[in-house]
CSV table of C-alpha atoms in Angstrom, one decimal:
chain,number,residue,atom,x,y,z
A,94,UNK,CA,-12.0,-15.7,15.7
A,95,UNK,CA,-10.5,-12.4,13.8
A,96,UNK,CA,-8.6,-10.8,16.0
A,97,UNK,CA,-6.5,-8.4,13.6
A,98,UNK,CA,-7.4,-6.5,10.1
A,99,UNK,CA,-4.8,-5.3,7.9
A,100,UNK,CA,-5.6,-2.6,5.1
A,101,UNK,CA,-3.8,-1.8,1.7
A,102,UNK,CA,-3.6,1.9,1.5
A,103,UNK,CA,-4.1,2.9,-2.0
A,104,UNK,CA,-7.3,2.5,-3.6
A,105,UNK,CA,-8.3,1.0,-0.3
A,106,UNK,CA,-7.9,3.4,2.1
A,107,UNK,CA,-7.4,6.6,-0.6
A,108,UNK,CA,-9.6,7.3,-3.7
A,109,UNK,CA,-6.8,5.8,-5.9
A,110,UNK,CA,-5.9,8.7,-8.0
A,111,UNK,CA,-2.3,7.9,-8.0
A,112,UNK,CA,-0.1,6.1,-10.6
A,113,UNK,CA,3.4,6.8,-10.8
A,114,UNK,CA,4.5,3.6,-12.5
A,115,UNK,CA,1.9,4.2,-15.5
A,116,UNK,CA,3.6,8.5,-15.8
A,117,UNK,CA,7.2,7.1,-15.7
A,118,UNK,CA,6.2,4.4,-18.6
A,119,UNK,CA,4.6,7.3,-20.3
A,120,UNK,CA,6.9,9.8,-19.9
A,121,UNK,CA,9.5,7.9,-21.1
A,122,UNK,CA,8.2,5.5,-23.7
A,123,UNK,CA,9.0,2.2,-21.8
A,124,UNK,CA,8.5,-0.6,-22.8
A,125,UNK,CA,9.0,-2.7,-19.8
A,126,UNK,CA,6.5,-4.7,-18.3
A,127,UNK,CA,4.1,-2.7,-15.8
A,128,UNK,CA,4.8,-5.1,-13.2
A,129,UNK,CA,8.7,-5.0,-13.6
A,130,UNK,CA,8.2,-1.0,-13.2
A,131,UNK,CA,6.0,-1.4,-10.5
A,132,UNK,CA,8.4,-3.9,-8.6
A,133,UNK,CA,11.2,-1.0,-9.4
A,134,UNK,CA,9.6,1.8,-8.3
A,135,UNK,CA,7.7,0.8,-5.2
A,136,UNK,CA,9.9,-2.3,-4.4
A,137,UNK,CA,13.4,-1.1,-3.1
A,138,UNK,CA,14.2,0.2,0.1
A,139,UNK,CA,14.8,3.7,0.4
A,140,UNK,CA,17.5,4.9,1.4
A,141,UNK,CA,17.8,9.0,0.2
A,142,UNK,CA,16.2,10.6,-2.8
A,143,UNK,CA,19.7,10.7,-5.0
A,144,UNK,CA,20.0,6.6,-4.2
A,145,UNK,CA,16.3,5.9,-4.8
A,146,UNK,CA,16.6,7.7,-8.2
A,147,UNK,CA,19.7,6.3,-8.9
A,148,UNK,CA,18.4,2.9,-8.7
A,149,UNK,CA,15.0,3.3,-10.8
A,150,UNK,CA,17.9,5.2,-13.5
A,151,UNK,CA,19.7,2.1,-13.7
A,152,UNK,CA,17.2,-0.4,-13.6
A,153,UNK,CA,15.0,0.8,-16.1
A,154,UNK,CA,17.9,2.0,-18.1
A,155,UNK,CA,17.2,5.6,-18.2
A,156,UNK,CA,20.4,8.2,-19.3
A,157,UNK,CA,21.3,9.4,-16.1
A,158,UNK,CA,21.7,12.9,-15.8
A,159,UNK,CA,19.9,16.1,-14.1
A,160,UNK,CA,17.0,16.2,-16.6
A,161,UNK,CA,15.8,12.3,-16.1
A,162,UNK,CA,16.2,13.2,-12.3
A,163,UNK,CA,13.9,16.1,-12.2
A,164,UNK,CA,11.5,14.4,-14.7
A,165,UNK,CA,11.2,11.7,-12.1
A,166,UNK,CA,11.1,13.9,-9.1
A,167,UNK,CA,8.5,16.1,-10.5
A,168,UNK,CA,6.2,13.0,-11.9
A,169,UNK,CA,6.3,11.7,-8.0
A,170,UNK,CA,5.2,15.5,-6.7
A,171,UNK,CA,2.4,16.0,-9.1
A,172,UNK,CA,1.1,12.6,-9.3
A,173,UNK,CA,0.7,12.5,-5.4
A,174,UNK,CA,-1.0,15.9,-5.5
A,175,UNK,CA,-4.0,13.3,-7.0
A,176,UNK,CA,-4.6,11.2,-4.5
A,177,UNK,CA,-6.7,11.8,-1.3
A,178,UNK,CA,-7.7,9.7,1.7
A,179,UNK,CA,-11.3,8.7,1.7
A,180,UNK,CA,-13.3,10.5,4.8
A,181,UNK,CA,-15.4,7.7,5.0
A,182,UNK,CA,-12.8,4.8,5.5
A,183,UNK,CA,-11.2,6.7,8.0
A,184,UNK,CA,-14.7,6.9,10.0
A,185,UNK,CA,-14.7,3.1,9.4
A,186,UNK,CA,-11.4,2.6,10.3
A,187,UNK,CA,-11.4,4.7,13.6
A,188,UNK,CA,-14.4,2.9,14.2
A,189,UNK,CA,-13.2,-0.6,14.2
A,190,UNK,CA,-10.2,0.9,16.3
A,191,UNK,CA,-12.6,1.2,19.5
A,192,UNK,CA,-13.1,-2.8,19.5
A,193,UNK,CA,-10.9,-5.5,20.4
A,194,UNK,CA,-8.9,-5.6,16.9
A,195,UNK,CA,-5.3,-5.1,16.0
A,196,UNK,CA,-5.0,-2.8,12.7
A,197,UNK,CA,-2.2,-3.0,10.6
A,198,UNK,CA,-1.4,-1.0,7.1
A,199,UNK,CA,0.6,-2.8,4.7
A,200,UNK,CA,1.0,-0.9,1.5
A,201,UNK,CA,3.5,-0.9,-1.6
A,202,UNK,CA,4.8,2.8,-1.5
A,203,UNK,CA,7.2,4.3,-3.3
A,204,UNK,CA,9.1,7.1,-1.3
A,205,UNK,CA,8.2,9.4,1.8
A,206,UNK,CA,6.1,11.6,-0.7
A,207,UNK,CA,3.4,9.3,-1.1
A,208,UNK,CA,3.0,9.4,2.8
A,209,UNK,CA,-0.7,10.2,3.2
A,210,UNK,CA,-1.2,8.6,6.1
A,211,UNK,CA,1.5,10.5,8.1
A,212,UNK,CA,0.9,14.0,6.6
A,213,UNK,CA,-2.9,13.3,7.6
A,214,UNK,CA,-2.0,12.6,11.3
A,215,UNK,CA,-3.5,9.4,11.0
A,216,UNK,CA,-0.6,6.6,12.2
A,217,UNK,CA,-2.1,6.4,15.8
A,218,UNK,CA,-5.3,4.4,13.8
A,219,UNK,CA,-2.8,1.9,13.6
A,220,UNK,CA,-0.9,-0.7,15.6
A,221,UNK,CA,1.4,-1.7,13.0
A,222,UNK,CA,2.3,0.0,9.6
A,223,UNK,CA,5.2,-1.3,7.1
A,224,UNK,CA,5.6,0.4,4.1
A,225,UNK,CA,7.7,-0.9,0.6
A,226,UNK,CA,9.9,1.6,0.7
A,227,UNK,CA,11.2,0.7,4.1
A,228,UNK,CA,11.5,-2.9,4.3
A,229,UNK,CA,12.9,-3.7,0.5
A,230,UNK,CA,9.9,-5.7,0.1
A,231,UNK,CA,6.8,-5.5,-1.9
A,232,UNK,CA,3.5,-7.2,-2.5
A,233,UNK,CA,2.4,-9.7,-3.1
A,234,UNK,CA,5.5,-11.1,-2.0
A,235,UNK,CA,4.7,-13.5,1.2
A,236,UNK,CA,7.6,-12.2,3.1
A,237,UNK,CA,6.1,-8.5,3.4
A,238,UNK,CA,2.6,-10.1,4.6
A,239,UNK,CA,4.7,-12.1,7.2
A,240,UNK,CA,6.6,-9.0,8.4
A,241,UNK,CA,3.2,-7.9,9.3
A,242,UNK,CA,1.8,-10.7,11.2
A,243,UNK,CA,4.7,-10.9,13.1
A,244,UNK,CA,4.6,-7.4,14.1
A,245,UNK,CA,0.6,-7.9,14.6
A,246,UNK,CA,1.2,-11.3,16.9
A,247,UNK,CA,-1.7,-13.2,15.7
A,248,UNK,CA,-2.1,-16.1,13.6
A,249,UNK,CA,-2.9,-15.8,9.9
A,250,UNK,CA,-6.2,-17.7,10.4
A,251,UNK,CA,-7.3,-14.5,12.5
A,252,UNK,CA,-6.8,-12.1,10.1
A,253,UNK,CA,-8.5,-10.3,7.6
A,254,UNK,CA,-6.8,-8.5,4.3
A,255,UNK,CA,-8.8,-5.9,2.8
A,256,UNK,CA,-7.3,-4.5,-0.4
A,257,UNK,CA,-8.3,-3.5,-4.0
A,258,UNK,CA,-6.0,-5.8,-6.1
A,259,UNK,CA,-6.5,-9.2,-6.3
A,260,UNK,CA,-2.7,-10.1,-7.2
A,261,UNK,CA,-1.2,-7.7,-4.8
A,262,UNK,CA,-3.3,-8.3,-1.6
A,263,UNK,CA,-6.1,-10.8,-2.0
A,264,UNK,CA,-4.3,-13.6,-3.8
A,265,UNK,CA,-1.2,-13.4,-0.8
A,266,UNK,CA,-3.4,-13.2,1.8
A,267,UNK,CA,-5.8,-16.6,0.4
A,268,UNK,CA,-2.3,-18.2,0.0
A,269,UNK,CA,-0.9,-17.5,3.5
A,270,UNK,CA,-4.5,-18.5,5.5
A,271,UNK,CA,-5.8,-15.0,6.1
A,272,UNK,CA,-9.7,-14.3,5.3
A,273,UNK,CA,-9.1,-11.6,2.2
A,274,UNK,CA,-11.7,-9.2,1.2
A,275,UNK,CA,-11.7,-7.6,-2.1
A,276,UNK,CA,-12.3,-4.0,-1.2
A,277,UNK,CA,-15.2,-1.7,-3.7
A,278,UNK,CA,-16.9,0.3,-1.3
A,279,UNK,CA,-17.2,1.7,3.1
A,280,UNK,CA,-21.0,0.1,2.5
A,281,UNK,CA,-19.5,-3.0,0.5
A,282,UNK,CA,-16.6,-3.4,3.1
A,283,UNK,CA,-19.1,-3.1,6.4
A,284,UNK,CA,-21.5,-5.4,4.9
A,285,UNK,CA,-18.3,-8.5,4.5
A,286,UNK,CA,-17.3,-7.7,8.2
A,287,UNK,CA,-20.6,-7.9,9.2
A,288,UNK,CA,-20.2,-11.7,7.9
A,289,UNK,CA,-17.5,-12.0,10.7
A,290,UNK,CA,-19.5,-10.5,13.0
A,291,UNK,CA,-17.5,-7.4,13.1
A,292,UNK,CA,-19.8,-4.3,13.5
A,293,UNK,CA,-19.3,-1.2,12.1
A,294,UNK,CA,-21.8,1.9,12.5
């Protein structure tokens, strides 16, 4: 029996504009792996702007000084000025939040700015949210799904994982027990809950 959903944020819950990881590589000619960018940049815990910088500077060897700071700063501000959360997943997910389901949001995040869900008013949708940038831990690391059910209090075998990346949600959530669905659409998404007998209007 499900008894608790979690949802990925970006390109799950949001239209998936954003891509922070891709500017930086652009921006400054990196040749790192995406992944290894992507691990830097929405993998460390954050503890103040200056620190979080600091630490993207020295991982990705970048010269640290005033200009590379700003360059970063202003690639987080515009890039989030491009993503948007999707009307009708919020329906959906307020939907699902009048039945007899725990909801969780579980979402690699890089820093406060990409806080959607918070400037939208929209925690109280959720019983439990855990965000990269405030545990150290990213997807699709098992330790960050874990966090979660533990913070949920249901087994993995009664949980569903919707996200839009199969390494970074539906590959984890297969691995640990959970019943993963590879998010494309509010129609698509209904129609696979409606295989659990999970009814959504």
């Amino acid at each position: 029996m499900i008894k608790a959903i979690i949802f990925d944020l970006f390109g799950t819950l949001t239209c998936g504009g954003c891509d922070p990881e891709k500017e930086i590589i652009r921006v400054f000619a990196l040749r790192e792996d995406y992944n290894f960018v992507e691990k830097v940049v929405s993998g460390a815990k954050f503890g103040g702007m200056d620190a979080y910088l600091s630490n993207i500077i020295n991982q990705l060897n970048l010269p640290d000084n005033p200009e590379t700071r700003k360059a970063l700063e202003d690639i987080f501000e515009q890039d989030v000025t491009k993503e948007k959360i999707n009307p009708e997943m919020v329906a959906l997910v307020k939907a699902l939040k009048s039945k007899d389901l725990k909801l969780g949001l579980l979402s690699d995040m890089p820093n406060p700015i990409y806080d959607l869900v918070g400037k939208a008013n929209l925690c109280a949708l959720f019983d439990e949210i855990l965000y990269s940038y405030s545990t150290g831990l990213s997807k699709p690391d098992l330790r960050f799904f874990g966090m979660m059910v533990s913070k949920l209090g249901v087994k993995n075998e009664e949980i569903i994982m919707v996200g839009d990346s199969l390494r970074r949600d539906i590959s984890p959530a297969r691995e640990l027990g959970m019943k993963p669905i590879l998010f494309q659409s509010a129609d698509q998404l209904r129609k696979e809950l409606a295989s659990f007998s999970i009814s959504v209007d």
